[in-house]
Short mmCIF file of C-alpha atoms and ligand atoms in Angstrom, two decimals:
data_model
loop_
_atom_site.label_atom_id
_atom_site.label_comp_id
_atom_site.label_asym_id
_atom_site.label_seq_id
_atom_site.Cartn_x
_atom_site.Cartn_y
_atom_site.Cartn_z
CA UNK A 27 54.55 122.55 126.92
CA UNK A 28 55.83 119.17 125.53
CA UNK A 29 53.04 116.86 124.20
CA UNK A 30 52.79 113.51 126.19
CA UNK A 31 54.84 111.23 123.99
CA UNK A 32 52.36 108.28 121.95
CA UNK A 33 52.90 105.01 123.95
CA UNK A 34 55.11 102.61 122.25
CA UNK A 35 54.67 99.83 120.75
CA UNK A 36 56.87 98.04 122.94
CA UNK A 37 54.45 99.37 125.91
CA UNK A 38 51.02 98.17 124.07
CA UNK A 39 50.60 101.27 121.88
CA UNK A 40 49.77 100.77 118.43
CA UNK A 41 53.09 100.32 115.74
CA UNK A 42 53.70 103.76 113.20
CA UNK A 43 54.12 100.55 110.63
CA UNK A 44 52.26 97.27 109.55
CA UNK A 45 52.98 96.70 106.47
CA UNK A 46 56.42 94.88 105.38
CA UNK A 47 59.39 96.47 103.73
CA UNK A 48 61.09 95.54 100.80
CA UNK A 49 64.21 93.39 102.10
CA UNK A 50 67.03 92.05 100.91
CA UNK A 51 65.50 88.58 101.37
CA UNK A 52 62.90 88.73 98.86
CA UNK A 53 61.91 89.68 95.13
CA UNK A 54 60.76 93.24 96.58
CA UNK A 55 63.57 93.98 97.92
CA UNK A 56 65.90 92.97 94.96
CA UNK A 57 66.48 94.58 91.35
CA UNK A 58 66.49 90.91 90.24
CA UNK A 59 64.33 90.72 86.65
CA UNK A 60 64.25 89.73 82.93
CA UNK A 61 67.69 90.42 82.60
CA UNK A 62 69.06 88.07 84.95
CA UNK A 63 66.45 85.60 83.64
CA UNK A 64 67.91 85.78 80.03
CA UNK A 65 71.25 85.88 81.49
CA UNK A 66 70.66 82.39 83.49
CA UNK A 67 68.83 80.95 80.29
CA UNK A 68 71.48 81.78 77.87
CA UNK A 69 74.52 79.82 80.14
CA UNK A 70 72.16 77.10 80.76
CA UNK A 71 71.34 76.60 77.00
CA UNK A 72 75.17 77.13 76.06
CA UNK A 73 76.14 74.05 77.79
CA UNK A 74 79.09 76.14 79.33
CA UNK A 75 78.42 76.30 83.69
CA UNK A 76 81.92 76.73 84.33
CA UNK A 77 84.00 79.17 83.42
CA UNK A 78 87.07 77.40 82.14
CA UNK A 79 84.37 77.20 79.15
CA UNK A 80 82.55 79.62 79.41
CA UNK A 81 82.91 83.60 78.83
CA UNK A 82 80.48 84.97 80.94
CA UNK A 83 82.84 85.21 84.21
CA UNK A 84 85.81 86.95 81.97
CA UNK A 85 83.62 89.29 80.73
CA UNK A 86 82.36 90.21 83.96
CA UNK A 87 86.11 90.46 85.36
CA UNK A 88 86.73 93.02 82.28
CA UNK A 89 83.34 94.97 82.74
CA UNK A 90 83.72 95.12 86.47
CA UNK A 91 87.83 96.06 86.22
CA UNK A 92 86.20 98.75 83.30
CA UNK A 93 83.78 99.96 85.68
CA UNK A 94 86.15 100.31 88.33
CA UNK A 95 88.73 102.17 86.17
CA UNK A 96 91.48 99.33 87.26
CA UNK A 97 93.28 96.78 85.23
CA UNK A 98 92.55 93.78 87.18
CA UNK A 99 89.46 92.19 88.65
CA UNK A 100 89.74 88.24 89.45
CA UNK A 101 86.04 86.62 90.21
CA UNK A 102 85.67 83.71 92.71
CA UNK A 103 82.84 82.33 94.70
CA UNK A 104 82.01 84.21 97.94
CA UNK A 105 83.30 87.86 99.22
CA UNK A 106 85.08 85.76 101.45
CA UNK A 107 86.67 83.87 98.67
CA UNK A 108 87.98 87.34 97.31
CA UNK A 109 89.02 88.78 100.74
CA UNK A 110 91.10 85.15 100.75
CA UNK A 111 92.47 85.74 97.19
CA UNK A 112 93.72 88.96 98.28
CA UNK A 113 95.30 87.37 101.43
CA UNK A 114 96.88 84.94 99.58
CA UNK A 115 98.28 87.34 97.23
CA UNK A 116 99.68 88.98 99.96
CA UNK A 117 101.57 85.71 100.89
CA UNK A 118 102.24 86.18 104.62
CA UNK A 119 104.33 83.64 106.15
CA UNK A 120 103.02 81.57 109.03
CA UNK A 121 102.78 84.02 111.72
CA UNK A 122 102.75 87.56 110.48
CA UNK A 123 100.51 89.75 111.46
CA UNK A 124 97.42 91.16 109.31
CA UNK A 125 95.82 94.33 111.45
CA UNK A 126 91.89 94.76 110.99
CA UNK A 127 88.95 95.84 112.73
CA UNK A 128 86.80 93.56 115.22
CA UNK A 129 83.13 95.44 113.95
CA UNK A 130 82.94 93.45 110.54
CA UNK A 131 81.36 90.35 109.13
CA UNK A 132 83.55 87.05 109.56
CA UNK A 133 84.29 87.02 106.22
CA UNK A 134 87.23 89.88 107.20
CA UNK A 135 89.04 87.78 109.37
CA UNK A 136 88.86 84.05 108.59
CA UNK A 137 91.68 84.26 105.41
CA UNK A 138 93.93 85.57 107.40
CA UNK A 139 94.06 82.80 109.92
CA UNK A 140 92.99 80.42 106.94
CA UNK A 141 96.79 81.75 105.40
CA UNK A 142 97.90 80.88 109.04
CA UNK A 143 98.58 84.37 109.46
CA UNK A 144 97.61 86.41 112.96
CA UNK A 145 94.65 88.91 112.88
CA UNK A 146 95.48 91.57 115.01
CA UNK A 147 92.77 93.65 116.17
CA UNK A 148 92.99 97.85 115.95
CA UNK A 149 89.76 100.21 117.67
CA UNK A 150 87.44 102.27 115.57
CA UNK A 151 86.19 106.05 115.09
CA UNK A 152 83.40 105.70 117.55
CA UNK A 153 81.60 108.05 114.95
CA UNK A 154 81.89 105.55 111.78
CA UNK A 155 82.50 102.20 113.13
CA UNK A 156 85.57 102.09 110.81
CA UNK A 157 89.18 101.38 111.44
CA UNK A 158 91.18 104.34 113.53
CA UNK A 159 94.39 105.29 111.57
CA UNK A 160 96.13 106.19 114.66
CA UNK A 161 94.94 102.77 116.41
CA UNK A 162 95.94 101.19 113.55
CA UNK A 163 99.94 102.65 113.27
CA UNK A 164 99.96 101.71 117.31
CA UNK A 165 100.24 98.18 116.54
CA UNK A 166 102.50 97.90 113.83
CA UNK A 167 105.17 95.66 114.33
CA UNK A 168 107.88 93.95 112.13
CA UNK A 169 106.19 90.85 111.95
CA UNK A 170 103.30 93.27 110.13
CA UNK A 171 102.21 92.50 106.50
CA UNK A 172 99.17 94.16 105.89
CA UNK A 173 96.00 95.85 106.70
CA UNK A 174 92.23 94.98 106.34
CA UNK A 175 90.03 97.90 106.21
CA UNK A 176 86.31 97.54 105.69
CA UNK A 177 83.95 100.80 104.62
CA UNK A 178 81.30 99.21 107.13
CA UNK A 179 77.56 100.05 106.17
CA UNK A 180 79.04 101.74 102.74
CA UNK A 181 80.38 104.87 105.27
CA UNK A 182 84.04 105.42 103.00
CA UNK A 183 87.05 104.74 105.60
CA UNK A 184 89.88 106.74 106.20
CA UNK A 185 91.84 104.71 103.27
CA UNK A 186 94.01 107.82 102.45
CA UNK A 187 95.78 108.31 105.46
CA UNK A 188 95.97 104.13 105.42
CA UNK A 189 97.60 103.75 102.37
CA UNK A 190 99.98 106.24 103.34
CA UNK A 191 100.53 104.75 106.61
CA UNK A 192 101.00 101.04 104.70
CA UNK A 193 103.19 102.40 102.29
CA UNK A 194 105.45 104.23 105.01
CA UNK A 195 105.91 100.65 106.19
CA UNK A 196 106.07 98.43 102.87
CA UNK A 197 102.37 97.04 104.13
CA UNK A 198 99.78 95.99 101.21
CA UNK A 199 96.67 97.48 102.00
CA UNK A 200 93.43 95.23 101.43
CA UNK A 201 89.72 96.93 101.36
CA UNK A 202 87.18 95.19 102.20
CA UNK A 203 84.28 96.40 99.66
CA UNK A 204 81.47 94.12 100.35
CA UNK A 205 79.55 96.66 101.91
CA UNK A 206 80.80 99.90 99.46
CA UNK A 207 79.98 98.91 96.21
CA UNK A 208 80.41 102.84 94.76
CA UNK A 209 80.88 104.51 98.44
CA UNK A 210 83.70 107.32 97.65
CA UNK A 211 86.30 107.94 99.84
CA UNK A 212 88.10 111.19 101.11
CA UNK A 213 89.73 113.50 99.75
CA UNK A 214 89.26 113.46 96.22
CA UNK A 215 86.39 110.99 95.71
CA UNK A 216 88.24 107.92 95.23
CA UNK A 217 86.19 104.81 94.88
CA UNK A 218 86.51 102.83 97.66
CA UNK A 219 88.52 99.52 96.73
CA UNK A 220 90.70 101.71 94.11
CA UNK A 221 93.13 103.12 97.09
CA UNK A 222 94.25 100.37 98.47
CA UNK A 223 96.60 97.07 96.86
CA UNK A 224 93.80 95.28 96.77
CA UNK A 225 89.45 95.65 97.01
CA UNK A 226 87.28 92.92 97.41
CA UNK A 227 83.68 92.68 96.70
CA UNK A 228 81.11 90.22 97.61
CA UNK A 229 77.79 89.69 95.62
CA UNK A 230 76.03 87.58 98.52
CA UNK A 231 72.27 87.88 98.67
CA UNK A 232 72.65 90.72 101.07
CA UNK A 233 74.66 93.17 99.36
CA UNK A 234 73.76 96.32 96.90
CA UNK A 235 73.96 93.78 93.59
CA UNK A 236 73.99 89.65 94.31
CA UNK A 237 74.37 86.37 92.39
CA UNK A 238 73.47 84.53 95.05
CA UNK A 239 76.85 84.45 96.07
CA UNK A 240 79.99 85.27 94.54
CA UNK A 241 83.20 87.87 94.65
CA UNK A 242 85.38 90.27 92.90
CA UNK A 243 88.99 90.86 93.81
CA UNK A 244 90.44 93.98 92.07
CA UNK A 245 94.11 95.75 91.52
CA UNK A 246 96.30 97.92 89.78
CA UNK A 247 99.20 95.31 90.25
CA UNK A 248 99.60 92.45 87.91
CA UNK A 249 102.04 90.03 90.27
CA UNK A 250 98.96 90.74 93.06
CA UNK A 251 96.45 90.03 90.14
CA UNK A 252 98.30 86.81 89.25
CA UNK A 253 98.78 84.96 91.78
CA UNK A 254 94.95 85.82 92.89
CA UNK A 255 93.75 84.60 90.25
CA UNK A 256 96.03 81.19 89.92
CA UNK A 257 95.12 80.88 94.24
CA UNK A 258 91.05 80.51 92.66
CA UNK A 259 91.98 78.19 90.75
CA UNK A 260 94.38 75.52 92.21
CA UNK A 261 97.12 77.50 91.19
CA UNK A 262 96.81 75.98 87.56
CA UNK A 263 98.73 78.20 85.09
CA UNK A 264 95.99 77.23 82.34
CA UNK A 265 97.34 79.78 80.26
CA UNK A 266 100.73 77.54 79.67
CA UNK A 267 99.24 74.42 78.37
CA UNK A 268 100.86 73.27 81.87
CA UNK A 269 99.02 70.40 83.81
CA UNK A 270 100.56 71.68 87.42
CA UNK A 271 100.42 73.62 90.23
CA UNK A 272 102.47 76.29 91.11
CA UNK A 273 101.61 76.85 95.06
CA UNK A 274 99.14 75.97 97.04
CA UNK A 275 95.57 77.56 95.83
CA UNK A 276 91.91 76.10 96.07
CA UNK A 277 89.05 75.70 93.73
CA UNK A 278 87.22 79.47 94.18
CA UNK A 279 86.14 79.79 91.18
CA UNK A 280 82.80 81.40 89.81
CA UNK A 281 80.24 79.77 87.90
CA UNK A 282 79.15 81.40 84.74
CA UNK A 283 75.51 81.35 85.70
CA UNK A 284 76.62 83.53 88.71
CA UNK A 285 78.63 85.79 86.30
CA UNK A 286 75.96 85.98 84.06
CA UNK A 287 74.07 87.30 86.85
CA UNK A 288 76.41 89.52 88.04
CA UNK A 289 76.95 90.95 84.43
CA UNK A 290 73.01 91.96 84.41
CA UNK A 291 73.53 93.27 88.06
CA UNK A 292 76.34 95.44 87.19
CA UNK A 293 74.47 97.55 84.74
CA UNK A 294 71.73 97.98 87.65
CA UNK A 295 74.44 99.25 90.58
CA UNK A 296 74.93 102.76 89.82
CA UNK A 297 70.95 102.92 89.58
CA UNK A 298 71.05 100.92 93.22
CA UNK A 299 73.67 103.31 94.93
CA UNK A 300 71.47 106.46 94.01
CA UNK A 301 68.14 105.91 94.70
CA UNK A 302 69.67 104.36 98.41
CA UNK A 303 71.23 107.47 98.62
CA UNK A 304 68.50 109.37 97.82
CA UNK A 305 66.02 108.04 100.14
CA UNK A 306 68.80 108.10 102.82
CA UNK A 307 69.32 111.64 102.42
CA UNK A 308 65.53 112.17 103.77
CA UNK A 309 66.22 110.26 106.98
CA UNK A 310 69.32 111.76 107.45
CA UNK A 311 67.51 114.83 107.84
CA UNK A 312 64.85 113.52 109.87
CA UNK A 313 67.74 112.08 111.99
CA UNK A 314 69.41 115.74 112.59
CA UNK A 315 67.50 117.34 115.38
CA UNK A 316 67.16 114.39 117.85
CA UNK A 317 69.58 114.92 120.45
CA UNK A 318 71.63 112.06 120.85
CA UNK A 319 71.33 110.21 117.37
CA UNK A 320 74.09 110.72 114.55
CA UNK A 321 73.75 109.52 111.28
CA UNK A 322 76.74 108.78 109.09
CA UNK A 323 77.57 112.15 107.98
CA UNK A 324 80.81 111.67 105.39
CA UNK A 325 79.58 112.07 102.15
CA UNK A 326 80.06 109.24 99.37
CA UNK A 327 78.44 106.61 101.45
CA UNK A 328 76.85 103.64 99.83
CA UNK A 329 74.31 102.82 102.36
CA UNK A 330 74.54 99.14 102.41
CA UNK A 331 72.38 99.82 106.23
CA UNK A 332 71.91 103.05 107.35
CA UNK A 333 74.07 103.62 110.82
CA UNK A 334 72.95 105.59 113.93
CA UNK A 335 75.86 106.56 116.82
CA UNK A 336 73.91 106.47 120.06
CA UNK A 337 74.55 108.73 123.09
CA UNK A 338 73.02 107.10 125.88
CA UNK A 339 73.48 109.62 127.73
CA UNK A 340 71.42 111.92 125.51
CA UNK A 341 69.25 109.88 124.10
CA UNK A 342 67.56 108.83 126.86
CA UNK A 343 68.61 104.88 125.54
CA UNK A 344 70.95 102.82 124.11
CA UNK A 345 71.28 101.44 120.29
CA UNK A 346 69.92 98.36 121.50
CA UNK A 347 66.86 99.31 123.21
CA UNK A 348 65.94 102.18 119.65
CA UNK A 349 66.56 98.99 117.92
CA UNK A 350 64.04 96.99 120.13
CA UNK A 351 61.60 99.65 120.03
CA UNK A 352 61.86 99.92 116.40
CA UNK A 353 61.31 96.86 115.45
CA UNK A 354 58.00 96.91 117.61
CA UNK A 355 56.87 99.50 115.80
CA UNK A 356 57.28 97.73 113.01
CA UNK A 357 60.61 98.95 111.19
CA UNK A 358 63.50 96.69 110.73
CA UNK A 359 66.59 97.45 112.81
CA UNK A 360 68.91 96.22 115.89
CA UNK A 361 71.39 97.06 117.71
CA UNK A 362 75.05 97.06 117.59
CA UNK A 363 75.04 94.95 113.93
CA UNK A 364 76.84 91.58 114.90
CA UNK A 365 76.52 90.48 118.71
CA UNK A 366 80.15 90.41 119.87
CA UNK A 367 83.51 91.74 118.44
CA UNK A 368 85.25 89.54 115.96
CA UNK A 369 87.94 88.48 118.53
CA UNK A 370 85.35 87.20 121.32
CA UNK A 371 83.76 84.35 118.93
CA UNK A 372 84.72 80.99 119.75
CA UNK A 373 87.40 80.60 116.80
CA UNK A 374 89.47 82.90 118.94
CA UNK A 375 88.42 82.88 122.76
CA UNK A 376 88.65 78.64 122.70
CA UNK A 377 91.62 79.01 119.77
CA UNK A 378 89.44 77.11 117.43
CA UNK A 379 91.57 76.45 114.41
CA UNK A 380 93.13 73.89 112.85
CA UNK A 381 92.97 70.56 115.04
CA UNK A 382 93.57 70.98 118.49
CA UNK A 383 97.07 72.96 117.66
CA UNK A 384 95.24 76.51 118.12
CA UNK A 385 98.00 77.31 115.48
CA UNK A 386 98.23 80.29 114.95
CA UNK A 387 96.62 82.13 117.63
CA UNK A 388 98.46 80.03 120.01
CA UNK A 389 101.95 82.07 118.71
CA UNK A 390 103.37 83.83 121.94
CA UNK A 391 103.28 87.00 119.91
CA UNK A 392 99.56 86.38 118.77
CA UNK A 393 97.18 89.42 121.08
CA UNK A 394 95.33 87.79 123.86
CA UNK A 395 91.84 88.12 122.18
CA UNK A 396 89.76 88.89 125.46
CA UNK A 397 87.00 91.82 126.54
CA UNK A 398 88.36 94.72 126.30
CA UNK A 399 91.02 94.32 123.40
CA UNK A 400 89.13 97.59 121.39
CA UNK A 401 87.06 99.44 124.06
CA UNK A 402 85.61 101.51 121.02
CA UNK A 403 84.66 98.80 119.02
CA UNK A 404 82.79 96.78 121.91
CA UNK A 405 80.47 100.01 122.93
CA UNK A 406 79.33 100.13 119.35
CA UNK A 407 78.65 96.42 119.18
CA UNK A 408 77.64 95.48 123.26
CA UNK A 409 77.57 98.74 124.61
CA UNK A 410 74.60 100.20 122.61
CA UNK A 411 76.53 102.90 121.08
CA UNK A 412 75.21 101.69 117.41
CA UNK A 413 71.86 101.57 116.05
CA UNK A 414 71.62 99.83 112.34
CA UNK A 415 68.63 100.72 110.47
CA UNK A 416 68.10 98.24 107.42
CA UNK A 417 68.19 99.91 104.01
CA UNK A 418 67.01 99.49 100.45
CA UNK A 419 66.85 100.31 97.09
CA UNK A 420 63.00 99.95 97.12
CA UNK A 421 62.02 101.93 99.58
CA UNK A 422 59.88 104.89 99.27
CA UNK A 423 58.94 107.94 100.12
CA UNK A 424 56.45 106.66 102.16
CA UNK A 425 58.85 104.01 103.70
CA UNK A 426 61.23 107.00 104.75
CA UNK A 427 58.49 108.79 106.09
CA UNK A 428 57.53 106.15 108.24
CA UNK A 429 60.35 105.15 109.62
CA UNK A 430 61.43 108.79 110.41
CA UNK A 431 57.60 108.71 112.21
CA UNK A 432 58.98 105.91 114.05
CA UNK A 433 62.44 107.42 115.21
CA UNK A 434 61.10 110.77 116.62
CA UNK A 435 58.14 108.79 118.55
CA UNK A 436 60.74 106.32 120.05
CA UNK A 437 62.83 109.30 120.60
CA UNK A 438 60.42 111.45 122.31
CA UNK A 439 59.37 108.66 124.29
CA UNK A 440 62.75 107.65 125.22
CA UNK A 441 64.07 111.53 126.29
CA UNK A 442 61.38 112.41 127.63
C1 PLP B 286 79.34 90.06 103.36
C2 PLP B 286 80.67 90.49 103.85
C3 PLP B 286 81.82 89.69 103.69
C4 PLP B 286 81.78 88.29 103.19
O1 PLP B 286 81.13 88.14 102.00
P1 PLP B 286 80.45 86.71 101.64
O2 PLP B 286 80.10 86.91 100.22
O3 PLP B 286 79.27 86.58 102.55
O4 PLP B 286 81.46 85.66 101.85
C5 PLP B 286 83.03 90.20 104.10
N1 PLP B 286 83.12 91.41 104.64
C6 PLP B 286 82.06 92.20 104.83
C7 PLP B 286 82.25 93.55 105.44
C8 PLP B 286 80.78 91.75 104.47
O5 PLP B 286 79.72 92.54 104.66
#
């Protein structure tokens, strides 16, 4: 007979967890120490904060480039700074088309419309959350200039068969890295960022290393890695003795204390990666027999969070409700990640933009950004198909174990 499932939290019962868990937010949940301490003393006593000065941020463009095994890595100040970098290298003209996914953080789509270029929105593997390759050839069209595919939650994306597809079509291919620091991809173990034109990595507070904020833009093609770099930078050609400006560009540009920072973090990552891994593994397992619940399954993920695909139908609930439950009993989680699709925020649904021209969404060839657009990408985000558990390089066995505890009693309670 099947034991009478423990009440839940959420019902009164008592919560499998009390205690905190190391986040992101705080010093527990960070590998922030001496190092980055000496690293922020020896700028500030150096006199040298910026890094037309300084050395610290082209060091850290060489060590991360060296680390990455490319020949270019440009630094600027957000992961949105280096997804717009990338964009800009690109160089659409005013409306062309840039196809991405609508399950991502902002920071994905606002370049493209801040190079006045059109975001068009492709569906995702209902089993990863990332972009489909055959949604994604669908809606190419000749106004097409590229493709922005993010490795959400660290789980590597299908950037094989999307390179191939972008070069079958002269498209650049951009990945978005800030959540796949390490992940490797399919089929040979690529690092994600390395397989497209162009990967872009953020070091935001959130993410597997962090400065606070900052990003890293890297390529194997010096005319992309060029005119990155002069967009960061006001398009200055400092290294021509040149007072001017060769395009239009903006002032991204990293401080050194942040590459300091991120020069101490660096050495930390691959340290980072594995011990999420590690402890991921364990719930992954734990996560196997209930009926209903998936855990990402491709191997080389980075576990930025760690995702669960939802089966109503099986699981007796939807992503949202585990994610409720959860957090009663006291385990950090939600539902869906963000709370609508990219394309149903108010910069798109009210054309929010530049004035009141709408410009470019306002293009008769731009997509009518309305419910519906990406069926697959709205059940994982509104439709309770995805369950985010948040993840950490600090947690421990003990942590695991307890938030395994808490899956199989909400899951018992939920199916039965
Ligand atoms: C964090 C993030 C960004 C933006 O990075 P910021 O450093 O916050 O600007 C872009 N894309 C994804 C997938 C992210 O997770």
């Amino acid at each position: 007979m099947p034991q009478p499932s423990a009440p839940l939290a959420l019902q009164g019962g008592s919560p499998v967890r009390t205690r905190p868990f190391p986040s992101v937010g705080s010093a527990a949940g960070r590998t922030l120490g001496d190092e980055e301490v000496a690293a922020v003393t020896r700028v500030i006593r150096s006199g040298q904060l910026n890094s037309t000065v300084g050395t610290e941020t082209a060091d850290l463009e060489r060590e991360f480039a060296q680390y990455y095994g490319m020949p270019h890595a440009v630094a600027s100040s957000s992961g949105t700074a280096a997804l717009h970098l990338a964009v800009a290298a690109v160089d659409p003209d005013p409306g062309d088309e840039i196809i991405t996914t609508g399950l991502s953080d902002a920071g994905t789509v606002l370049p493209i419309l801040a190079q006045n270029a059109v975001p068009v929105f492709a569906d995702v593997d209902p089993l990863t959350g990332n972009l489909d390759p055959a949604a994604v050839r669908a809606l190419i069209t000749p106004r097409t200039k590229a493709i922005i595919v993010v490795h959400l939650f660290g789980v590597p994306a299908p950037v094989a068969e999307l390179r191939a597809i972008a070069d079958a079509h002269g498209l650049l291919l951009i990945e978005d890295c800030a959540q796949a620091y390490l992940t490797r991809c399919a089929p040979d173990g690529a690092l994600a960022g390395t397989v497209g034109h162009l990967g872009c990595f953020s070091l935001q507070q959130s993410k597997h290393i962090t400065a606070g904020d900052g990003g890293l833009t890297i390529t194997a093609d010096p005319a992309l890695a060029r005119r990155a770099r002069l967009f960061a930078d006001k398009a200055w050609p400092r290294d021509t003795d040149e007072r001017t400006h060769l395009f239009l560009g903006l002032n991204y540009r990293m401080t050194e204390l942040q590459a300091a920072v991120a020069r101490a973090q660096l050495g930390k990552l691959a340290g980072v990666v594995e011990d999420r891994r590690k402890s991921a593994e364990i719930l992954t397992e734990a996560v196997a027999p209930l009926a209903g619940l998936t855990a990402a399954l491709a191997a080389g993920t980075a576990y930025w969070q760690f995702p669960v695909f939802v089966d109503e139908a099986v699981a007796g609930s939807n992503g949202h409700r585990y994610g409720e439950a959860l957090r009663a009993e006291g385990i950090p989680a939600n539902g869906g990640y963000i709370q609508r699709p990219l394309y149903l925020t108010p910069l798109f649904t009210e054309q929010r933009t530049y004035g009141m021209s709408g410009y470019p969404l306002t293009l008769a060839t731009a997509p009518s950004y309305a419910e519906g657009l990406c069926p697959r990408t709205e059940q994982l985000i509104t439709g309770g198909g995805l369950l985010v558990i948040s993840w950490n390089e600090r947690y421990t066995a003990d942590d695991v174990a307890d938030i395994a505890a808490a899956l199989r009693k909400v899951h018992a309670a939920f199916t039965s």
